[in-house]
Coordinates of C-alpha atoms and ligand atoms in Angstrom, one line a residue:
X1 CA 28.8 19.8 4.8
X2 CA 26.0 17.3 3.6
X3 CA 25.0 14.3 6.5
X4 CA 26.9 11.4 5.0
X5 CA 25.9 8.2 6.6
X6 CA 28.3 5.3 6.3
X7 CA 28.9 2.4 8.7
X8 CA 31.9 0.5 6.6
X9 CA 35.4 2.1 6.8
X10 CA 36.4 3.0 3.4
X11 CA 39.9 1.1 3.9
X12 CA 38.5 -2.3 4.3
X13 CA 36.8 -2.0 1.1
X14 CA 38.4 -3.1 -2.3
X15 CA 39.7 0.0 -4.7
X16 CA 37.3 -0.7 -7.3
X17 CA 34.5 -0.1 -4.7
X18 CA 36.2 2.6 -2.9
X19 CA 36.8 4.6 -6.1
X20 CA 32.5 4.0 -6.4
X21 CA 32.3 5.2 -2.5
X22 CA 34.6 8.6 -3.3
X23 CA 32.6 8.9 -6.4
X24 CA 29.4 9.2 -4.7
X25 CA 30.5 11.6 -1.8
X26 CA 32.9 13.5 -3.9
X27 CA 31.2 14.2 -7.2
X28 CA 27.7 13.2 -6.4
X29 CA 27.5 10.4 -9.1
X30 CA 26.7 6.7 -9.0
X31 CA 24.8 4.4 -11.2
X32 CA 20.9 5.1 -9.5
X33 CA 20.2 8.2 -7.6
X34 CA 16.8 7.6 -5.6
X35 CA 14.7 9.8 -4.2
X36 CA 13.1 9.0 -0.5
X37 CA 14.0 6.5 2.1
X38 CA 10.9 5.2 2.7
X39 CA 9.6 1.6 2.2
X40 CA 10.3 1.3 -1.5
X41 CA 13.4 3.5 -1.4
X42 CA 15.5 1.7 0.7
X43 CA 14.7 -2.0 -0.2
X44 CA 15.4 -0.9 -3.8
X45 CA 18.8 0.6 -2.4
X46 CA 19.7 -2.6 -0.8
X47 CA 18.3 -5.0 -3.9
X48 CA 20.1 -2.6 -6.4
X49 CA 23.7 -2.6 -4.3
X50 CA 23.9 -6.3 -4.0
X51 CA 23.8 -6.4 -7.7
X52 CA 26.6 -4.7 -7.1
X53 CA 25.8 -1.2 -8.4
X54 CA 26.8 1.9 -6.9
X55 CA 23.5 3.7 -5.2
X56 CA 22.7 7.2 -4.1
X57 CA 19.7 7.3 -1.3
X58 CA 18.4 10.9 -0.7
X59 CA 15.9 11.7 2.0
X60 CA 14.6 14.4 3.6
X61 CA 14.4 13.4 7.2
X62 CA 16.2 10.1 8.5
X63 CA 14.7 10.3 12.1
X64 CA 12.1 7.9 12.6
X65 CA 8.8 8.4 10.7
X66 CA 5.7 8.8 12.9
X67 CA 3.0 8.3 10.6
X68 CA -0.3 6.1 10.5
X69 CA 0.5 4.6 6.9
X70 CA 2.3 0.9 6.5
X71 CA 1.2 -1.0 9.6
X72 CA 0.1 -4.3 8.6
X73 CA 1.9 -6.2 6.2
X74 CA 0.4 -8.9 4.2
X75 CA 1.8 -12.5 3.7
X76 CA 2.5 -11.7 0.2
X77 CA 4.6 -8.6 1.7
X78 CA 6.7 -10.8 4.0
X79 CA 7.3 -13.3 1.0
X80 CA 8.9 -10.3 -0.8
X81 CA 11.0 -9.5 2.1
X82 CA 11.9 -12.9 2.5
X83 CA 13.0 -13.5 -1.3
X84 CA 15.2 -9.8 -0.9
X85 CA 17.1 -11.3 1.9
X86 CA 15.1 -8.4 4.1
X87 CA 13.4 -10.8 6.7
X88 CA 15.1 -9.9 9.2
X89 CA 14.1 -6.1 9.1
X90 CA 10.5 -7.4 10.9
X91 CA 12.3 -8.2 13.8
X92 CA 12.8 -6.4 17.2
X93 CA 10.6 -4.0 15.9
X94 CA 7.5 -5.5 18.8
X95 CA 6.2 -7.1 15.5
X96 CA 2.5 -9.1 16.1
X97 CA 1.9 -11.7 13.8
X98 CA -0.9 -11.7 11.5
X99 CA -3.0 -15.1 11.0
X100 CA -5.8 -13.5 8.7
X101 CA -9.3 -11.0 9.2
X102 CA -12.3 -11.0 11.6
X103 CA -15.0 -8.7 9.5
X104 CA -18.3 -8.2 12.3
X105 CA -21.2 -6.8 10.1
X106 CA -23.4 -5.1 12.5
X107 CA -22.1 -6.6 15.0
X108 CA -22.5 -10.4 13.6
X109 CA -18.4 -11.7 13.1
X110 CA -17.0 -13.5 11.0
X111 CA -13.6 -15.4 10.9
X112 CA -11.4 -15.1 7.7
X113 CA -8.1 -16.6 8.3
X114 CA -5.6 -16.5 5.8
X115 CA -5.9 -19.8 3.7
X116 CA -3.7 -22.9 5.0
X117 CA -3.5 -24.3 1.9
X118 CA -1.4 -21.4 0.5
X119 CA 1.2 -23.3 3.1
X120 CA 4.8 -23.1 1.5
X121 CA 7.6 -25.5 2.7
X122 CA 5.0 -26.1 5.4
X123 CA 5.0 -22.4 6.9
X124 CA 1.6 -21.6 7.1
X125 CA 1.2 -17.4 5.3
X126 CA 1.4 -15.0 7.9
X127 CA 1.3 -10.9 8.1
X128 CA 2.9 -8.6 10.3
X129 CA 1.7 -5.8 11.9
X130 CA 4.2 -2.9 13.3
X131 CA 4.8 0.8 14.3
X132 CA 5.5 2.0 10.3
X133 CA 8.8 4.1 11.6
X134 CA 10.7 1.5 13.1
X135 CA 10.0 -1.0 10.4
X136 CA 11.2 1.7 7.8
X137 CA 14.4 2.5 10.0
X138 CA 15.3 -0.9 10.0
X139 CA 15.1 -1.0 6.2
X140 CA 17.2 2.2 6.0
X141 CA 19.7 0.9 8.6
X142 CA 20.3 -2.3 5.8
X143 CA 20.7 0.4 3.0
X144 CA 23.6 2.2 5.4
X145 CA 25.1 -1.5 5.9
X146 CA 25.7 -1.8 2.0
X147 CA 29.1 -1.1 1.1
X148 CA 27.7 0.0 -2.3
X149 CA 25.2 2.4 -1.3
X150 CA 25.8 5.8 0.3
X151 CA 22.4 7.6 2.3
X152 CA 22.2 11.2 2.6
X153 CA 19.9 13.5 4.4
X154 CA 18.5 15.8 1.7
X155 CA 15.2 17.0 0.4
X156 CA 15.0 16.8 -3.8
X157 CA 14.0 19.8 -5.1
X158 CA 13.9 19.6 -8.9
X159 CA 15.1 16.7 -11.5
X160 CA 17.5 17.8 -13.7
X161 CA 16.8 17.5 -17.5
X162 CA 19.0 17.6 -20.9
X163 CA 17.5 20.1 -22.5
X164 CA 17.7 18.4 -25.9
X165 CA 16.9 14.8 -24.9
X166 CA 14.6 15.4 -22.3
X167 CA 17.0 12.5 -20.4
X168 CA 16.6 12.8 -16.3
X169 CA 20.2 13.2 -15.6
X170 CA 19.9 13.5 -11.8
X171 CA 18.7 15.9 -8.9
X172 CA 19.1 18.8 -7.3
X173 CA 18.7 19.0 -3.5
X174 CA 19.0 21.2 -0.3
X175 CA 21.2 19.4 1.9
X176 CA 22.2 21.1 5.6
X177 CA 20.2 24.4 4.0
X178 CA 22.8 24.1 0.9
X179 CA 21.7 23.8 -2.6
X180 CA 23.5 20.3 -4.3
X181 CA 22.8 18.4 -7.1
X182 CA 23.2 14.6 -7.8
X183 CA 23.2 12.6 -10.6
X184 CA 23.1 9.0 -12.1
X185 CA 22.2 6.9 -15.2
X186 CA 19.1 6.6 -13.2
X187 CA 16.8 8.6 -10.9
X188 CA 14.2 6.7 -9.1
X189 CA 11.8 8.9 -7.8
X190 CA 9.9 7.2 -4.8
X191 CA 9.1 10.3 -2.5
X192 CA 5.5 8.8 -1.7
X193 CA 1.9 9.7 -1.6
X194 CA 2.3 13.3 -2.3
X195 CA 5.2 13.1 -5.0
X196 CA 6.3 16.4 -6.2
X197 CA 8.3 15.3 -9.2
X198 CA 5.0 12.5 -10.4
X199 CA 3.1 15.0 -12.6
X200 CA 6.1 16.1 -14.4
X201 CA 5.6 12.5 -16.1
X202 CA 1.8 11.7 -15.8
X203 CA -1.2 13.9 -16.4
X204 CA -3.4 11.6 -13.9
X205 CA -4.0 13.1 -10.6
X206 CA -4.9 11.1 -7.3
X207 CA -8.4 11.0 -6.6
X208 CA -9.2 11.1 -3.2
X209 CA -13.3 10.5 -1.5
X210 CA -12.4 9.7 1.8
X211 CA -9.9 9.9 4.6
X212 CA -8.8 7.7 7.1
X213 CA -8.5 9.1 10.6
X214 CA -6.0 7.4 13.2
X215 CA -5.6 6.8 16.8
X216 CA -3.8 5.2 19.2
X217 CA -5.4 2.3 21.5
X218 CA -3.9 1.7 24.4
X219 CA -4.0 -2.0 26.1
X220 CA -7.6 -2.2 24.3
X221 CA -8.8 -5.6 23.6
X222 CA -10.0 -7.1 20.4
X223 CA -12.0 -9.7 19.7
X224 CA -9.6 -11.9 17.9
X225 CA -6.2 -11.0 18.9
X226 CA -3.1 -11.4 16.2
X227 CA -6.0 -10.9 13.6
X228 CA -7.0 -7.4 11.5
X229 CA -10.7 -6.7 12.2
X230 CA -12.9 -4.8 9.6
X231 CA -16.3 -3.1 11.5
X232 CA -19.4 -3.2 9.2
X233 CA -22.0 -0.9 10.3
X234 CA -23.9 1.9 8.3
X235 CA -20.7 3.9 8.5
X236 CA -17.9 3.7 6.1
X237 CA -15.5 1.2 7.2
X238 CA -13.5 1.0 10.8
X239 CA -9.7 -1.2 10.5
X240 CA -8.4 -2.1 14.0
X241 CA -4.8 -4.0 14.3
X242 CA -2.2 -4.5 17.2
X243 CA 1.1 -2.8 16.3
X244 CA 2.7 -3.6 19.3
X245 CA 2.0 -5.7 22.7
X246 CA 0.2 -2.9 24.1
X247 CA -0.8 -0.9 21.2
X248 CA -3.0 -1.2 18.7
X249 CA -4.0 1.1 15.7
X250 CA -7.7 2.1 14.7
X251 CA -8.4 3.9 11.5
X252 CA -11.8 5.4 10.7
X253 CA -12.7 5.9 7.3
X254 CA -14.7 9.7 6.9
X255 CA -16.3 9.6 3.5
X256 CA -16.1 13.1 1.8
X257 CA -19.3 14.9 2.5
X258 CA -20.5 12.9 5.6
X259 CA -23.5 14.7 7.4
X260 CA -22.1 13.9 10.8
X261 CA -18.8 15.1 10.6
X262 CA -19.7 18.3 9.0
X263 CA -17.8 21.3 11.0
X264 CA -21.3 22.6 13.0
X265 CA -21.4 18.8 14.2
X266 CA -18.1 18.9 15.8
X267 CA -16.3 17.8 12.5
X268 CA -14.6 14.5 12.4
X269 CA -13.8 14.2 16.3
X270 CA -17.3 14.9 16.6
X271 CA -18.2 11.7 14.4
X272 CA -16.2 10.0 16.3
X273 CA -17.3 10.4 19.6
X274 CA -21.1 10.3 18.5
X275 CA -21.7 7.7 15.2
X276 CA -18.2 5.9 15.7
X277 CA -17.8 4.7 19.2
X278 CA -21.4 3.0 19.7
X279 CA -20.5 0.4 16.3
X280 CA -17.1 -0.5 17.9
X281 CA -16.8 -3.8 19.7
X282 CA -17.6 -3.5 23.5
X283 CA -13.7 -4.5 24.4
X284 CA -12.4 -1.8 22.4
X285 CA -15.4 1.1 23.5
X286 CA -12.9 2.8 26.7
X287 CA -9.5 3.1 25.1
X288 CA -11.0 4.8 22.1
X289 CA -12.9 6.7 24.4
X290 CA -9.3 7.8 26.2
X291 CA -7.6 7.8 23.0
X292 CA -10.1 10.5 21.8
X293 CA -9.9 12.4 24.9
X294 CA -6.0 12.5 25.3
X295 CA -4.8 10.6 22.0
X296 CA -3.2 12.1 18.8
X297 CA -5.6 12.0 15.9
X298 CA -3.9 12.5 12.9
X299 CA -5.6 11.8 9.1
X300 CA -4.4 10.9 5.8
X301 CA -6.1 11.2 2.6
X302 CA -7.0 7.7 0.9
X303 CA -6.0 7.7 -2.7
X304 CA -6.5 6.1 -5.7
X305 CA -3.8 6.3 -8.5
X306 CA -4.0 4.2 -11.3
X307 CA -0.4 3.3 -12.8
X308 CA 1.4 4.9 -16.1
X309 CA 4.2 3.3 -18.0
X310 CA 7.2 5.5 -18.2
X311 CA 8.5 6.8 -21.1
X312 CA 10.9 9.3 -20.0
X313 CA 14.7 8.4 -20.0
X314 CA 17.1 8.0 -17.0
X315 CA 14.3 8.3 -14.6
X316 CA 11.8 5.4 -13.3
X317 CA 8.3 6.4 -11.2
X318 CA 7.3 4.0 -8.2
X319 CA 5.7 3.4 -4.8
X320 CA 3.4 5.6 -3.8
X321 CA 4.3 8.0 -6.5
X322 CA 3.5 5.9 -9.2
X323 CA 0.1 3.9 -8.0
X324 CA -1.9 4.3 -4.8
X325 CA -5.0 2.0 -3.9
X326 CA -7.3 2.4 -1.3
X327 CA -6.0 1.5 2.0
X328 CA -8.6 -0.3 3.6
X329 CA -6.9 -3.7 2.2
X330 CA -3.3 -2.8 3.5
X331 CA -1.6 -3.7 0.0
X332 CA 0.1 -0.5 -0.1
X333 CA 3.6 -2.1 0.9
X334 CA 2.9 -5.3 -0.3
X335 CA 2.6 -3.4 -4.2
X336 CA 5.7 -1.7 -3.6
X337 CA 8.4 -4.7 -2.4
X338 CA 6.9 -7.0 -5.0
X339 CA 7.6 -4.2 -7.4
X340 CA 11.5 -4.2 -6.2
X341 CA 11.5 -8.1 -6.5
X342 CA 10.3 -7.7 -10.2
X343 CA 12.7 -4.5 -10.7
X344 CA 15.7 -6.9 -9.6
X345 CA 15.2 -9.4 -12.0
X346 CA 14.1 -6.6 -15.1
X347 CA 17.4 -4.3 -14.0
X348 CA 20.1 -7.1 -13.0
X349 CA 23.4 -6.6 -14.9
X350 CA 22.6 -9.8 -17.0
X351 CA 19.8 -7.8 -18.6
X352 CA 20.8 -4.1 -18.6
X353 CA 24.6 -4.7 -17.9
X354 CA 24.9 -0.5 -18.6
X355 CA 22.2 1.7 -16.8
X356 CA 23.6 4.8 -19.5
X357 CA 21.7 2.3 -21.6
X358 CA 18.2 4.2 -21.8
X359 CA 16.4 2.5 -24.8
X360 CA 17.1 -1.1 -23.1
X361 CA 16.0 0.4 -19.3
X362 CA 13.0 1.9 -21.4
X363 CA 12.1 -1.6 -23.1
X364 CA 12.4 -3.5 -19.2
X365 CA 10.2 -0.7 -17.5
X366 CA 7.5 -1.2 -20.4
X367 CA 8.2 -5.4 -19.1
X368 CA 7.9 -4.0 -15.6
X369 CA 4.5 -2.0 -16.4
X370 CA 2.8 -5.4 -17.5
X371 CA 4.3 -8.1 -15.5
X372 CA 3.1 -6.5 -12.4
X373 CA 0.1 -6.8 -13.1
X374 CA -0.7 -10.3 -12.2
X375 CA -0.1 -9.2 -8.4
X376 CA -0.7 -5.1 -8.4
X377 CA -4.2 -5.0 -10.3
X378 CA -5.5 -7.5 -8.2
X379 CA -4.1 -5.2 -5.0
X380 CA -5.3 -2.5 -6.6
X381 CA -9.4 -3.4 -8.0
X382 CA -10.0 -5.8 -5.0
X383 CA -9.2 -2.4 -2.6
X384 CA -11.1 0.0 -4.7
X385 CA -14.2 -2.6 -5.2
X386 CA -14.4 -3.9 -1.8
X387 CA -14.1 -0.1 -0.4
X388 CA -17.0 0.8 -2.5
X389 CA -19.2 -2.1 -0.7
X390 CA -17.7 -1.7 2.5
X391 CA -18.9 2.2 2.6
X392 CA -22.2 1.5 0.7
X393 CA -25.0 4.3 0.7
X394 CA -27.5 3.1 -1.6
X395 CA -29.6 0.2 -1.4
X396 CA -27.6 -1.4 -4.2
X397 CA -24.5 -1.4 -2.3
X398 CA -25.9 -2.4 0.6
X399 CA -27.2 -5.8 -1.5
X400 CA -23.7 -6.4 -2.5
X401 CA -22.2 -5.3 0.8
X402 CA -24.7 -8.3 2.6
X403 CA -23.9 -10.3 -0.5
X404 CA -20.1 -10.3 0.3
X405 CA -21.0 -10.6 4.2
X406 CA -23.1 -13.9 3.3
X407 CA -20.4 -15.0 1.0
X408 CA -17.9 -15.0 3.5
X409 CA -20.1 -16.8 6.1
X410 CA -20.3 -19.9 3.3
X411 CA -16.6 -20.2 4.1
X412 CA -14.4 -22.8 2.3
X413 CA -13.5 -21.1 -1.0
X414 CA -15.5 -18.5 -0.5
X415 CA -13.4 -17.4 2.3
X416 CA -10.1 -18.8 0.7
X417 CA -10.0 -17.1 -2.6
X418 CA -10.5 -13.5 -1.3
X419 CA -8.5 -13.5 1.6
X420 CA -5.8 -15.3 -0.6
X421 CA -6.2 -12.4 -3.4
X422 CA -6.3 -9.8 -0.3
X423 CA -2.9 -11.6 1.2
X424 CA -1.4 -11.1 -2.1
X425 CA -1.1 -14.5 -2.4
X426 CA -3.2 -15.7 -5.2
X427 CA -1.5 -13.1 -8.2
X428 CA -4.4 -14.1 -10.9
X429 CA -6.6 -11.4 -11.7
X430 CA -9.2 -13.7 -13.0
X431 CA -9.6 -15.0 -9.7
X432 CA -10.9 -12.1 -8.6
X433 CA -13.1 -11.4 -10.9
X434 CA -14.8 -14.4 -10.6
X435 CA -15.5 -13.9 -6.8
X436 CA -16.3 -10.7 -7.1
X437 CA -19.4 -11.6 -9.8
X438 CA -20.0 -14.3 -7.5
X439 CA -20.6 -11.9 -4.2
X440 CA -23.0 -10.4 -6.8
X441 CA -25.2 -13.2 -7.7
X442 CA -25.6 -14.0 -4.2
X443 CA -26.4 -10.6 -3.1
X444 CA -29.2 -10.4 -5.8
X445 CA -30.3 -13.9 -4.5
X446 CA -30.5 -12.5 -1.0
X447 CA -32.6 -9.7 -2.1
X448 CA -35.1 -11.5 -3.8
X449 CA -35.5 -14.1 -1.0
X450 CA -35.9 -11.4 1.3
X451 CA -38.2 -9.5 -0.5
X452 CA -42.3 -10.5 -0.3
X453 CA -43.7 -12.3 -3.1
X454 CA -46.2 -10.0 -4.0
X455 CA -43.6 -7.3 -4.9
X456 CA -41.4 -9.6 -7.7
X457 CA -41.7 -7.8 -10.4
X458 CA -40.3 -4.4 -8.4
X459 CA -37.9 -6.7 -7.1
X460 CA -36.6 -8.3 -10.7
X461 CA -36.2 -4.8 -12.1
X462 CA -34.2 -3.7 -8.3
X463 CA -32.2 -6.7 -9.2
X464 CA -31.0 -5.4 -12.7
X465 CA -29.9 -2.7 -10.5
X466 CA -27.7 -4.1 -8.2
X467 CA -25.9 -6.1 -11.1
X468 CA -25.7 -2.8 -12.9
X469 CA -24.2 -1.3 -10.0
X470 CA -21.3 -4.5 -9.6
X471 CA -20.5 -3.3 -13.1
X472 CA -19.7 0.0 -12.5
X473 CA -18.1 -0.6 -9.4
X474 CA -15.3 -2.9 -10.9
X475 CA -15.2 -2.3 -14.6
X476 CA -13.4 1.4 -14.5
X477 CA -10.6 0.1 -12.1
X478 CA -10.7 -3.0 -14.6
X479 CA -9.9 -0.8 -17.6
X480 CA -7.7 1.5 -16.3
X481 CA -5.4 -1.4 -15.6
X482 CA -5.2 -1.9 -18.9
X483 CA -3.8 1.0 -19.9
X484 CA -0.7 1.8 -21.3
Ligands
FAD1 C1 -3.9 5.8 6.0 C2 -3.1 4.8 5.3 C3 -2.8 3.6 5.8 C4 -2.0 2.6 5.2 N1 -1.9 1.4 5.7 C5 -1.2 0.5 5.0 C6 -1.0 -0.9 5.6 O1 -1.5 -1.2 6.6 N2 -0.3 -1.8 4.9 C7 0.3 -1.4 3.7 O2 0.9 -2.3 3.1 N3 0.2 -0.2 3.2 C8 -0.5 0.8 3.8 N4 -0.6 2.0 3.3 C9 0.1 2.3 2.1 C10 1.6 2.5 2.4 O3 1.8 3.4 3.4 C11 2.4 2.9 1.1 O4 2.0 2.2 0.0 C12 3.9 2.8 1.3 O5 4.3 3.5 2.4 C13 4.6 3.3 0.0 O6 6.0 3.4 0.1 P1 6.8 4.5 -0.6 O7 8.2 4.1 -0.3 O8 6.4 4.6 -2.0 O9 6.4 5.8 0.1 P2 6.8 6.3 1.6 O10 6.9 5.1 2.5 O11 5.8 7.3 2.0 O12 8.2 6.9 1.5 C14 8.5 8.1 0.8 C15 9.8 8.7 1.4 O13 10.2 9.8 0.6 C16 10.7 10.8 1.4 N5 10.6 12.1 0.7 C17 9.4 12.7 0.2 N6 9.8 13.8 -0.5 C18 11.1 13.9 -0.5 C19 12.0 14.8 -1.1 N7 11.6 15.8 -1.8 N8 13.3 14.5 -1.0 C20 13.8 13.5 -0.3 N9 13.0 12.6 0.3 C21 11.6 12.8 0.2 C22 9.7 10.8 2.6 O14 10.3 11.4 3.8 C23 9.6 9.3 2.8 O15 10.6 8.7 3.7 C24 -1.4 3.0 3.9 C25 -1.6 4.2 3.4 C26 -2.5 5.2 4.0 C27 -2.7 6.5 3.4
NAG2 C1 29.1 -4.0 -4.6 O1 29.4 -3.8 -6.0 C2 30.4 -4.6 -6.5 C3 30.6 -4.3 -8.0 O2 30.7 -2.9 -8.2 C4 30.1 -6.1 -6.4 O3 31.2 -6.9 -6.8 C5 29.8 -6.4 -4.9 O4 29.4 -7.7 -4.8 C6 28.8 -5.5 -4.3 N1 28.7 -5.6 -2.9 C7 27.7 -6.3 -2.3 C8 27.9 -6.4 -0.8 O5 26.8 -6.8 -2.8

């Protein structure tokens, strides 16, 4: 017998509806089959039901994740939330609110709050940070609470394909050890970072350099509580955030390749205890020391996945499994419910009224590809360009990386426009590019002043390189957002 999860009685619903309900648990069949209950899966489930089509969710395991992906959610994230009647999935979860960034460069901090003047109906923007799995359980519970959706425990296994049309006609499963099959006018596959079914559609591969490792603090104390902190040091990166009112979450970014973590140094934990601990703030310095000694450190790998239009009938590619930035900015789950808001309004009956209807889905998905741009490539460059400062190893990176430092420290608009592009806030890709060039100029600025005046000309051509460097940090991610 498969797990079917349903809180309404089927009597108190209408017959059209319960004639949808049996369809789904008898003959496997509704209007949009999707694949994985995780953040983008089940807000899609909800957003797609309360248009009032009938929605299969499959996933593989519907205990709570423990995983140290999805903590912090920008303001641009809660907005999304808020606008698909969501909200209320952020509370009783031990949620901290999130009033912006403090990034210490060797030690020196700064303050970036999230800007005020981004203020709407006089709410000032604010994050949330949370434990991931009970954040995604609540989003799973409002998909159960759907009278038009139906979630089932069961692990995808291979799309089904018309053999002559190449359509995606649906899924085929292992539910309760059983093999099952499920099918729709369309498959959504959103089964995450390490998507099975994605290369069956795209030829591009995630590219992965570094990868963050996790612990748990315990009662530790930041320097600027309610805030995300970024450490600067001559390591790659550090994140620390609360997820709870004694917890708090600290990710260490391991470059691929780095001396210090190498296996006959005691590998990562070894980095940890030895290069790690001494750049962390002082408050923080004993719980990571306990965390390393009793804690649970766990690593993902950080990804970068540019995003493909899809062209393939009856199925549609997204979260994780269609674009992945690097996660240093926390966009991740911002990207993927601002993709669900711009799926409602693409896929509501008014525009697509029949799913069966590939061509038109097809046309709205090409719609999709290019309208989310305005938000997603800005999510997507700022992480991979501020990731390749934040980690620099050269003496041009290091310009740009005091550059950005010094930019931030001007304050004003120097602060507001980044942390509004990073809040997903400001959607104008433009924007972004002109801070970034900006961060540039001053670095090369810096450099020169710093540099003695006898040594000029060496320092005009090191210039050239610096700006060269900018350029090749941000003009691939530029153009491969510009892809079809
Ligand atoms: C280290 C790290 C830290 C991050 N931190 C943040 C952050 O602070 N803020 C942020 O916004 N983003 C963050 N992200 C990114 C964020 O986690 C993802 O963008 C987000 O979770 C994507 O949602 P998704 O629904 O596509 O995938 P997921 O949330 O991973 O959901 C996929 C679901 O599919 C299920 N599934 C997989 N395969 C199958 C199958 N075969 N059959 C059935 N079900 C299946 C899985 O069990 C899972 O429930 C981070 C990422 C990493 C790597
Ligand atoms: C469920 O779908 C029907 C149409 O099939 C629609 O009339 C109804 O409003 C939907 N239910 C909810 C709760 O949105």
């Amino acid at each position: 017998m498969p797990t079917v999860l349903e809180t309404t009685t089927s009597s108190l619903l209408a017959p059209t509806l319960q004639a949808a309900a049996i369809r789904r648990k008898e003959q496997h069949a509704a209007d949009v089959i999707i694949i994985g209950a995780g953040i983008l899966g089940s807000a899609l489930a909800v957003t797609l039901a309360r248009q009032g089509r009938s929605v299969i969710l499959l996933e593989k395991s519907l205990e709570e994740p423990d995983r140290i992906v999805g903590e912090l959610l920008q303001p641009g994230g809660v907005q999304a939330l808020e606008e698909l009647g969501l909200r209320d999935c952020l509370n009783d979860i031990d949620a901290i609110p999130v009033y912006g960034y403090e990034v210490s460069y060797y030690k020196t901090p700064v303050h970036i709050p999230y800007p005020a003047n981004a203020a709407k109906e006089g709410r000032k923007p604010e994050g949330r940070s949370f434990h991931h799995g009970r954040f995604v359980q609540k989003l799973r519970t409002a998909a159960m609470r759907e009278d038009n959706v139906t979630v089932i425990e069961s692990k995808a296994t291979e799309l089904v394909r018309n053999q002559y049309t190449g359509q995606i006609l649906g899924v085929k499963c292992i539910t309760a050890g059983q093999p099952d099959y499920y099918f729709g006018a369309l498959t959504v596959v959103a089964d995450g970072y390490g998507s099975v079914f994605r290369k069956e559609f795209s030829t591009r591969a995630p590219l992965v350099r570094s990868k963050f490792y996790g612990l748990e603090l315990i009662d530790t104390k930041l320097p600027r509580p309610s805030h995300g902190h970024v450490v600067l040091s001559e390591n790659a990166p550090v994140l620390l955030y609360q997820i709870g009112t004694r917890e708090t979450r600290i990710l260490v970014d391991i470059p691929e390749g780095t001396p210090s973590a190498t296996h006959a140094n005691g590998g990562a934990k070894g980095h940890l205890a030895k290069v790690v601990l001494p750049s962390l703030p002082v408050g923080v310095q004993k719980s990571f020391q306990e965390a390393l000694e009793n804690g649970k450190l766990r690593s993902m790998p950080n990804s970068w996945l540019p995003p493909t239009t899809n062209k393939t009938p009856g199925v549609m590619l997204l979260g994780d499994a269609l674009n992945m930035r690097h996660p240093l900015t926390g966009g991740g789950m911002t990207a993927a419910l601002n993709d669900v808001v711009l799926i409602r309004n693409l896929l509501a009956q008014e525009m697509v009224p029949d799913l069966n209807d590939t061509s038109k889905v097809l046309a709205q998905l090409k719609r999709f590809h290019w309208q989310r741009k305005g938000l997603t490539s800005v999510i997507n460059i700022l992480a991979q360009a501020l990731y390749s400062l934040f980690a620099a190893d050269d003496y041009q990176l290091q310009a740009l990386q005091l550059g950005c430092f010094r930019y931030f420290q001007l304050g004003g608009n120097c602060v507001d426009g980044p942390v509004g592009l990073l809040a997903g806030i400001i959607r104008r890709p433009f924007v972004l590019f002109y801070h970034f060039f900006a961060v540039a100029l001053y670095g090369m600025w810096l450099y020169i002043v710093q540099s003695p005046l006898w040594k000029l000309p060496l320092t005009m051509i090191q210039c050239v390189s610096i700006f060269w460097k900018a350029c090749v940090v941000i003009f691939p991610f530029i153009f491969s957002e510009l892809q079809a």
